[in-house]
Amino acid sequence: MDVIQWSMDCQVKHGNDDQEMLIRILGSAR
């Protein structure tokens, strides 16, 4: 799954509630 698309969907659904999870995913994607 594309991380950017996932993050955009996440922001639409949850705002910044999942920011920590996004940071973890971005960190693991490196």
The first five atom37 places (N, CA, C, CB, O) and aatype in JSON, in Angstrom:
{
  "aatype": [12, 3, 19, 9, 5, 17, 15, 12, 3, 4, 5, 19, 11, 8, 7, 2, 3, 3, 5, 6, 12, 10, 9, 1, 9, 10, 7, 15, 0, 1],
  "atom_mask": [
    [1, 1, 1, 1, 1],
    [1, 1, 1, 1, 1],
    [1, 1, 1, 1, 1],
    [1, 1, 1, 1, 1],
    [1, 1, 1, 1, 1],
    [1, 1, 1, 1, 1],
    [1, 1, 1, 1, 1],
    [1, 1, 1, 1, 1],
    [1, 1, 1, 1, 1],
    [1, 1, 1, 1, 1],
    [1, 1, 1, 1, 1],
    [1, 1, 1, 1, 1],
    [1, 1, 1, 1, 1],
    [1, 1, 1, 1, 1],
    [1, 1, 1, 0, 1],
    [1, 1, 1, 1, 1],
    [1, 1, 1, 1, 1],
    [1, 1, 1, 1, 1],
    [1, 1, 1, 1, 1],
    [1, 1, 1, 1, 1],
    [1, 1, 1, 1, 1],
    [1, 1, 1, 1, 1],
    [1, 1, 1, 1, 1],
    [1, 1, 1, 1, 1],
    [1, 1, 1, 1, 1],
    [1, 1, 1, 1, 1],
    [1, 1, 1, 0, 1],
    [1, 1, 1, 1, 1],
    [1, 1, 1, 1, 1],
    [1, 1, 1, 1, 1]
  ],
  "atom_positions": [
    [[0.85, -1.2, 0.0], [0.0, 0.0, 0.0], [0.88, 1.24, 0.0], [-0.96, 0.01, 1.23], [1.91, 1.3, 0.68]],
    [[0.47, 2.23, -0.77], [1.26, 3.44, -0.84], [1.16, 4.23, 0.46], [0.81, 4.31, -2.02], [0.06, 4.52, 0.93]],
    [[2.29, 4.55, 1.03], [2.31, 5.22, 2.34], [1.66, 6.59, 2.27], [3.75, 5.35, 2.85], [0.94, 6.99, 3.18]],
    [[1.91, 7.32, 1.18], [1.33, 8.66, 1.06], [-0.18, 8.59, 1.01], [1.88, 9.39, -0.19], [-0.87, 9.35, 1.68]],
    [[-0.71, 7.66, 0.2], [-2.16, 7.51, 0.11], [-2.74, 7.12, 1.45], [-2.54, 6.47, -0.96], [-3.79, 7.62, 1.86]],
    [[-2.05, 6.2, 2.16], [-2.52, 5.75, 3.47], [-2.55, 6.93, 4.45], [-1.61, 4.62, 4.02], [-3.51, 7.09, 5.19]],
    [[-1.5, 7.73, 4.44], [-1.43, 8.86, 5.37], [-2.53, 9.87, 5.07], [-0.05, 9.53, 5.3], [-3.1, 10.45, 5.99]],
    [[-2.82, 10.09, 3.79], [-3.87, 11.03, 3.43], [-5.22, 10.52, 3.9], [-3.9, 11.27, 1.9], [-6.03, 11.28, 4.44]],
    [[-5.48, 9.22, 3.71], [-6.73, 8.64, 4.18], [-6.81, 8.73, 5.69], [-6.85, 7.17, 3.72], [-7.88, 8.98, 6.25]],
    [[-5.68, 8.52, 6.35], [-5.64, 8.56, 7.81], [-5.98, 9.96, 8.3], [-4.25, 8.13, 8.32], [-6.75, 10.1, 9.26]],
    [[-5.44, 10.97, 7.67], [-5.7, 12.35, 8.08], [-7.17, 12.68, 7.9], [-4.84, 13.33, 7.29], [-7.76, 13.38, 8.72]],
    [[-7.77, 12.19, 6.82], [-9.18, 12.47, 6.56], [-10.05, 11.8, 7.61], [-9.58, 11.98, 5.15], [-11.03, 12.39, 8.07]],
    [[-9.7, 10.57, 8.01], [-10.54, 9.81, 8.93], [-10.28, 10.17, 10.39], [-10.31, 8.33, 8.72], [-11.22, 10.27, 11.18]],
    [[-9.01, 10.37, 10.75], [-8.66, 10.46, 12.16], [-7.95, 11.76, 12.53], [-7.79, 9.31, 12.54], [-7.61, 11.97, 13.7]],
    [[-7.72, 12.63, 11.56], [-6.96, 13.83, 11.88], [-5.54, 13.48, 12.26], [0.0, 0.0, 0.0], [-4.87, 12.75, 11.53]],
    [[-5.06, 13.96, 13.39], [-3.69, 13.7, 13.82], [-3.63, 12.59, 14.87], [-3.07, 14.96, 14.37], [-2.57, 12.38, 15.48]],
    [[-4.74, 11.88, 15.1], [-4.77, 10.86, 16.14], [-3.75, 9.76, 15.87], [-6.16, 10.26, 16.26], [-3.21, 9.17, 16.81]],
    [[-3.48, 9.47, 14.6], [-2.59, 8.37, 14.26], [-1.22, 8.86, 13.81], [-3.21, 7.51, 13.16], [-0.49, 8.15, 13.11]],
    [[-0.88, 10.08, 14.21], [0.41, 10.64, 13.78], [1.57, 9.76, 14.23], [0.58, 12.07, 14.33], [2.52, 9.55, 13.49]],
    [[1.48, 9.24, 15.46], [2.55, 8.39, 15.97], [2.69, 7.14, 15.11], [2.3, 8.0, 17.43], [3.81, 6.73, 14.79]],
    [[1.56, 6.54, 14.73], [1.6, 5.34, 13.89], [2.2, 5.67, 12.53], [0.19, 4.74, 13.72], [2.96, 4.88, 11.98]],
    [[1.86, 6.83, 12.0], [2.4, 7.25, 10.71], [3.92, 7.38, 10.8], [1.77, 8.58, 10.25], [4.63, 6.97, 9.88]],
    [[4.41, 7.95, 11.89], [5.85, 8.1, 12.09], [6.51, 6.72, 12.11], [6.16, 8.87, 13.39], [7.58, 6.54, 11.54]],
    [[5.87, 5.76, 12.78], [6.43, 4.41, 12.84], [6.49, 3.79, 11.45], [5.6, 3.52, 13.77], [7.49, 3.16, 11.1]],
    [[5.43, 3.97, 10.66], [5.39, 3.39, 9.31], [6.45, 4.05, 8.43], [3.99, 3.55, 8.69], [7.15, 3.37, 7.68]],
    [[6.55, 5.37, 8.51], [7.56, 6.07, 7.72], [8.96, 5.61, 8.13], [7.42, 7.6, 7.87], [9.84, 5.47, 7.29]],
    [[9.15, 5.39, 9.42], [10.45, 4.94, 9.9], [10.79, 3.55, 9.39], [0.0, 0.0, 0.0], [11.94, 3.28, 9.04]],
    [[9.8, 2.66, 9.36], [10.04, 1.29, 8.92], [10.16, 1.21, 7.41], [8.93, 0.38, 9.41], [10.71, 0.25, 6.88]],
    [[9.63, 2.22, 6.7], [9.66, 2.21, 5.23], [11.03, 2.6, 4.68], [8.59, 3.15, 4.68], [11.31, 2.39, 3.5]],
    [[11.89, 3.16, 5.52], [13.2, 3.6, 5.06], [14.1, 2.42, 4.75], [13.86, 4.5, 6.11], [15.25, 2.6, 4.35]]
  ]
}
